[in-house]
Short mmCIF file of C-alpha atoms and ligand atoms in Angstrom, two decimals:
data_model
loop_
_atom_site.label_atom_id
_atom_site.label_comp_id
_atom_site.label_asym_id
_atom_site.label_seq_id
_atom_site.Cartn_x
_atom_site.Cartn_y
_atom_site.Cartn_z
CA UNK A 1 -0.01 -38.21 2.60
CA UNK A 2 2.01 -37.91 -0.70
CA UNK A 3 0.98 -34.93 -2.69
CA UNK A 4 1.21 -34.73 -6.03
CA UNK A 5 1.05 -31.72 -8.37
CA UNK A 6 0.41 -32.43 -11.76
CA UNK A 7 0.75 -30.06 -14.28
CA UNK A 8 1.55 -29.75 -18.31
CA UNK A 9 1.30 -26.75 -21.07
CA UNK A 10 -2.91 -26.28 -22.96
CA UNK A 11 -3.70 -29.86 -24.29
CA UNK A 12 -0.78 -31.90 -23.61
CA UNK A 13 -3.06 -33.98 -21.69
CA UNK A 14 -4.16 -33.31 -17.71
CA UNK A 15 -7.81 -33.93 -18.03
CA UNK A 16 -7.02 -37.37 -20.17
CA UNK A 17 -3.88 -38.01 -16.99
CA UNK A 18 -6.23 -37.16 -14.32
CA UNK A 19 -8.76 -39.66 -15.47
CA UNK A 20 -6.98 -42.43 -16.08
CA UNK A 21 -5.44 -41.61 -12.15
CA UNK A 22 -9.12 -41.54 -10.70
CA UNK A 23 -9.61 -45.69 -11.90
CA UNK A 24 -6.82 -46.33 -9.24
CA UNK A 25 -9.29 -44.43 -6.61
CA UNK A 26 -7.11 -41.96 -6.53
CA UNK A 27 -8.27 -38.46 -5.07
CA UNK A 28 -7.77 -35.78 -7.80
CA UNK A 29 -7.84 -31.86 -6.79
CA UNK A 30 -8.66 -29.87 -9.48
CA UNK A 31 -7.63 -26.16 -9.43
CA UNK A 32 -9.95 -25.69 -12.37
CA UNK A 33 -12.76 -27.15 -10.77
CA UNK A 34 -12.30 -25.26 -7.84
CA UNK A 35 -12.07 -21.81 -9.32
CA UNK A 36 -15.02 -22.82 -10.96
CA UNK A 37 -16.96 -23.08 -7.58
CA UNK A 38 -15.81 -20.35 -6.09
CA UNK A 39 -17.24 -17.86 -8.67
CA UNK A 40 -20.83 -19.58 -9.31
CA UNK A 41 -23.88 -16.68 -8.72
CA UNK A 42 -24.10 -15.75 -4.64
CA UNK A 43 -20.19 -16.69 -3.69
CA UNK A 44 -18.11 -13.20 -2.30
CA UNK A 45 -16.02 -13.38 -5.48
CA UNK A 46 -18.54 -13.70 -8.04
CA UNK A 47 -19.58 -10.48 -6.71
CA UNK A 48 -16.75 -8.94 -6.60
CA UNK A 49 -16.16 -9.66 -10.19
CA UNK A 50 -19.33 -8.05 -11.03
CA UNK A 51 -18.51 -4.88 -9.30
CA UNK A 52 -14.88 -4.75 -11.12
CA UNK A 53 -15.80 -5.44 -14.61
CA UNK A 54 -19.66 -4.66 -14.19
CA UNK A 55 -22.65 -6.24 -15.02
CA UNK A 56 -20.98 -6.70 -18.90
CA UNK A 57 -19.22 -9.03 -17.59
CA UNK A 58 -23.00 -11.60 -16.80
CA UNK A 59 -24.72 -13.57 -19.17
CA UNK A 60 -28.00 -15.43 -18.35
CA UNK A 61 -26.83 -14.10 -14.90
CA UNK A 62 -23.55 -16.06 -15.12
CA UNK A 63 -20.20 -15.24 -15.60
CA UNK A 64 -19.70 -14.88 -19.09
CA UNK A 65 -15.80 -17.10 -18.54
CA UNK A 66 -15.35 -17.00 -22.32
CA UNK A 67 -15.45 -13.21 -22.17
CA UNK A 68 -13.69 -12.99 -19.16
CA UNK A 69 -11.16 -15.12 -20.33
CA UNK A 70 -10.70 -12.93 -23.06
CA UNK A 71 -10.43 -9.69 -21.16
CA UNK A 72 -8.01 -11.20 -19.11
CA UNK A 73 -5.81 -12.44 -22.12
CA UNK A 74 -5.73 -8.91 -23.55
CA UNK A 75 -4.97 -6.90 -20.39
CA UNK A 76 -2.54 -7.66 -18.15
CA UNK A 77 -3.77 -6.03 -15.51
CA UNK A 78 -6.70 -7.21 -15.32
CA UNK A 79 -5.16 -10.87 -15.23
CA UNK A 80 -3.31 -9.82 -12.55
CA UNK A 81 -6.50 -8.26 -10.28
CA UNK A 82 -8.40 -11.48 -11.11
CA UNK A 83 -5.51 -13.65 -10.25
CA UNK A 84 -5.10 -11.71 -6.64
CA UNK A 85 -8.30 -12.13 -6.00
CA UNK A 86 -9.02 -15.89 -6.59
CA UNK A 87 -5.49 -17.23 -5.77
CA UNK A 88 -5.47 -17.35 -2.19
CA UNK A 89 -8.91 -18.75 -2.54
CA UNK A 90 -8.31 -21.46 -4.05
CA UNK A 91 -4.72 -22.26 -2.63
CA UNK A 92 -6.67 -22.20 0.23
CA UNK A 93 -9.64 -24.95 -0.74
CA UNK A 94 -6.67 -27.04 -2.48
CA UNK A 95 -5.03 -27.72 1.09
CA UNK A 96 -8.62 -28.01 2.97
CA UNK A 97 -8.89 -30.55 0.47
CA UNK A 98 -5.20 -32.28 0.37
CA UNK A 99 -6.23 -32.74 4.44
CA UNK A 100 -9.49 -34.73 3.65
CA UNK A 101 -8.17 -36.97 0.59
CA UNK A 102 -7.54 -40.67 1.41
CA UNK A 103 -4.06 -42.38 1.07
CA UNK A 104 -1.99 -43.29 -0.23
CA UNK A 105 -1.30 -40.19 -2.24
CA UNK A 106 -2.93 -37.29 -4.24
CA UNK A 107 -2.82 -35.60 -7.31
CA UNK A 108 -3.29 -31.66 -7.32
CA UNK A 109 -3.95 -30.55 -11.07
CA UNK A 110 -3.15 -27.12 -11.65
CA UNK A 111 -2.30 -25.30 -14.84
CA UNK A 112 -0.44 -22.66 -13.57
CA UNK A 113 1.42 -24.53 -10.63
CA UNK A 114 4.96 -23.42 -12.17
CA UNK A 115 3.75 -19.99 -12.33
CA UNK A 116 2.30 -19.90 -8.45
CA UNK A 117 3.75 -18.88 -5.05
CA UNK A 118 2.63 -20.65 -1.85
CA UNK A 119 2.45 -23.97 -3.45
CA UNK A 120 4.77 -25.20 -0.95
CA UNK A 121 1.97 -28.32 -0.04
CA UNK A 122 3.08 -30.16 -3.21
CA UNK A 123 6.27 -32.37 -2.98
CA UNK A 124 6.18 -33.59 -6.21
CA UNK A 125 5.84 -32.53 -9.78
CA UNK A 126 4.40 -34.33 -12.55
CA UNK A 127 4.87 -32.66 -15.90
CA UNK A 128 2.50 -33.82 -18.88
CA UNK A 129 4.50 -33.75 -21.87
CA UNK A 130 4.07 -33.27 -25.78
CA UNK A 131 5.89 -31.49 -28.62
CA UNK A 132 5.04 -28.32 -29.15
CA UNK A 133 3.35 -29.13 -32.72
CA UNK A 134 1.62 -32.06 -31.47
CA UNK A 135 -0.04 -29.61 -28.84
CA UNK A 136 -1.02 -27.23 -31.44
CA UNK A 137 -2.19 -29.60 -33.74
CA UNK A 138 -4.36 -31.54 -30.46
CA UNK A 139 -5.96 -28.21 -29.26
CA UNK A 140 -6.86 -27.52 -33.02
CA UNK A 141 -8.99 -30.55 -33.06
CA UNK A 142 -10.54 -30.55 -29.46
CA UNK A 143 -11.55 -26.74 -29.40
CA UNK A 144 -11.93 -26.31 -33.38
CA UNK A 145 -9.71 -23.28 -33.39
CA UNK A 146 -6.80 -22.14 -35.37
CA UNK A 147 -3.18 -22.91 -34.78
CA UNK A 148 -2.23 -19.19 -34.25
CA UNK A 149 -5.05 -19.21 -31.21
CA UNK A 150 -3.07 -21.99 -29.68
CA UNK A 151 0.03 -20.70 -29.94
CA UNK A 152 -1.12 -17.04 -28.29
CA UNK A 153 -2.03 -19.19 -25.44
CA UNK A 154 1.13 -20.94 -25.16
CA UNK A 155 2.69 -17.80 -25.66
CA UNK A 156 1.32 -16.78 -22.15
CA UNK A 157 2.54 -20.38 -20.31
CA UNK A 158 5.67 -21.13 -19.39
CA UNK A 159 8.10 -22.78 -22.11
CA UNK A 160 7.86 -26.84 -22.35
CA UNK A 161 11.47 -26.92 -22.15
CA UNK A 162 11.22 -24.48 -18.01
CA UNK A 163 8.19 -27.59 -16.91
CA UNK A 164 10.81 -30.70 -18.10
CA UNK A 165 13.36 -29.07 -15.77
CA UNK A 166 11.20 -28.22 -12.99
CA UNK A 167 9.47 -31.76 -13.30
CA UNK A 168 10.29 -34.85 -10.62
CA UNK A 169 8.32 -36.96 -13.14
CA UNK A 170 7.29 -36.71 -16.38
CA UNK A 171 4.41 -38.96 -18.88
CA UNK A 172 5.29 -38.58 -22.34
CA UNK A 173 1.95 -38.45 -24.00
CA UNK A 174 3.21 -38.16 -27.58
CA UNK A 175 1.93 -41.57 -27.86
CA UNK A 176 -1.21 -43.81 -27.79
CA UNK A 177 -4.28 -43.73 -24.75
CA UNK A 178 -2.91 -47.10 -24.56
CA UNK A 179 1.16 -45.85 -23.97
CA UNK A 180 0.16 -43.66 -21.37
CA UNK A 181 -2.09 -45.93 -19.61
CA UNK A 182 1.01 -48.34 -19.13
CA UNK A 183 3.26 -45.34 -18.14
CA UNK A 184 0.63 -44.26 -15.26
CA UNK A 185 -0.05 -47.46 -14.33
CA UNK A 186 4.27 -47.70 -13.05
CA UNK A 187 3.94 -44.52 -11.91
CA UNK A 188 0.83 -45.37 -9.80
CA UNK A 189 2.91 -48.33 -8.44
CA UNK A 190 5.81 -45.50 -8.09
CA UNK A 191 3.87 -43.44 -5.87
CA UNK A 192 2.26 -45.87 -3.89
CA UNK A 193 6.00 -46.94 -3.41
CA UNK A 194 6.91 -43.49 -1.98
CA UNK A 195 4.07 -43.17 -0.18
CA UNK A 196 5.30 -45.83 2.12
CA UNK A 197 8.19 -44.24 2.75
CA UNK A 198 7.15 -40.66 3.03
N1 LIG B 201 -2.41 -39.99 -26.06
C1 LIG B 201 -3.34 -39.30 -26.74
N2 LIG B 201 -3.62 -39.63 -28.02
C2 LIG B 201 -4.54 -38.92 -28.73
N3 LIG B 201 -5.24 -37.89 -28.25
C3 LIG B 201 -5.00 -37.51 -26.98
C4 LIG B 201 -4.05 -38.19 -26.15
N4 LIG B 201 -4.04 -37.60 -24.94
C5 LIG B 201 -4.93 -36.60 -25.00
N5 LIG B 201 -5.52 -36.54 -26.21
C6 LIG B 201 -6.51 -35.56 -26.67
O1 LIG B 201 -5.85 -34.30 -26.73
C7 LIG B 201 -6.71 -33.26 -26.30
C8 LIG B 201 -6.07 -32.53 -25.11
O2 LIG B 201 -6.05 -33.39 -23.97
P1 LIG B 201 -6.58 -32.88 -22.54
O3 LIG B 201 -7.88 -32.21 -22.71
O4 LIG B 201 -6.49 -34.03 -21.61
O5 LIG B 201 -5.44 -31.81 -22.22
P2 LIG B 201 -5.37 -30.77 -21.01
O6 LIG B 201 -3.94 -30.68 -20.62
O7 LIG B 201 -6.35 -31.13 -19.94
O8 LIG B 201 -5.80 -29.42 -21.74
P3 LIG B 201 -6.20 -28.00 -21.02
O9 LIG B 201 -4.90 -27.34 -20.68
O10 LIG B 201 -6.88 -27.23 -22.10
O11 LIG B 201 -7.07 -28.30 -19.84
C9 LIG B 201 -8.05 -33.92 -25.96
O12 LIG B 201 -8.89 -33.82 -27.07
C10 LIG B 201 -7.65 -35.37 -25.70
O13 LIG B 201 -8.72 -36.26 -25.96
MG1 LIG B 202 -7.92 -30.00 -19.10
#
């Protein structure tokens, strides 16, 4: 099985790579969608949450994510606690996961998979690339928020010029839906390639 890790700064287009992946049948992991899970009402770490930040922290008797993510954006530490506590987790549910997906290959999607130990299950790495003022000016539109928002959130990823030299492979999505269709549609041939031989 040929393991793929996609990955790409906010908005330069996983969700959009991921889907266009799945047509091919392709098993996607998504580290998103897993922490997700993990913290819904009655899991271990949903309560532990709750007894960190207390019961602030609900609303409607969910996590409140937006607040969270904004506690978590402010104070480091706090990042850091959260982070411990739902890292191994998912790391965890990614490779229970990578052991159940069909061949030929897989894509892992994970936002942070330049910034995380133990990700030693992923043998390639697919970067998702646009300029940095296309990215701004993308995330503007999709989440109807201001330029300086996006960049504060860049600010805490790494730099688009640390994924293009950590990347095997990258998609240049500076382009048309169309463009990158045809790129991932040589790449899915590319991997299926590899696959063969892996
Ligand atoms: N080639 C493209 N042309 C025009 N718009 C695009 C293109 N690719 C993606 N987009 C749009 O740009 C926005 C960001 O894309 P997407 O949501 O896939 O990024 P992402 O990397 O998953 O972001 P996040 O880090 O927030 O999860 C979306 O509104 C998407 O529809
Ligand atoms: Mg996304």
């Amino acid at each position: 099985m040929l393991v793929i890790g996609l990955t790409g700064g906010i908005g330069c287009g996983k969700s959009t790579v991921t889907q266009l992946f799945a047509q091919y049948g392709i098993d996607i992991i998504d580290a998103d969608v897993i922490a997700h899970k993990i913290t819904q009402p009655g899991t271990p770490a949903f309560a532990k949450i709750v007894a960190h930040f207390g019961k602030k922290i609900l609303r409607d008797q969910h996590l409140d994510r937006r607040q969270l993510r904004d506690i978590i954006f402010q104070q480091a530490p706090e990042k850091r606690w959260l982070e411990a506590l739902l890292h191994p987790l998912i790391i965890n549910l990614i490779k229970q996961q990578i052991s159940k997906a069909k061949p030929p290959y897989c894509i892992v999607a994970m936002p942070l998979l330049l910034e995380s130990p133990r990700v030693d299950f992923i043998q390639r790495i697919l970067v998702v690339d646009i300029p940095v003022e296309q990215q701004i000016t993308r995330v503007m539109q999709r989440d109807n928020i201001s330029a300086a928002q996006v960049q504060a959130v860049m600010q805490q990823q790494v730099s688009r010029e640390l994924r293009l030299q950590r990347a095997d492979d990258v998609l240049d999505n500076s382009g048309s839906l169309e463009q990158l269709t045809q790129q991932i549609a040589k790449l899915h041939q590319r991997y299926v390639d590899l696959s063969v031989r892996a």
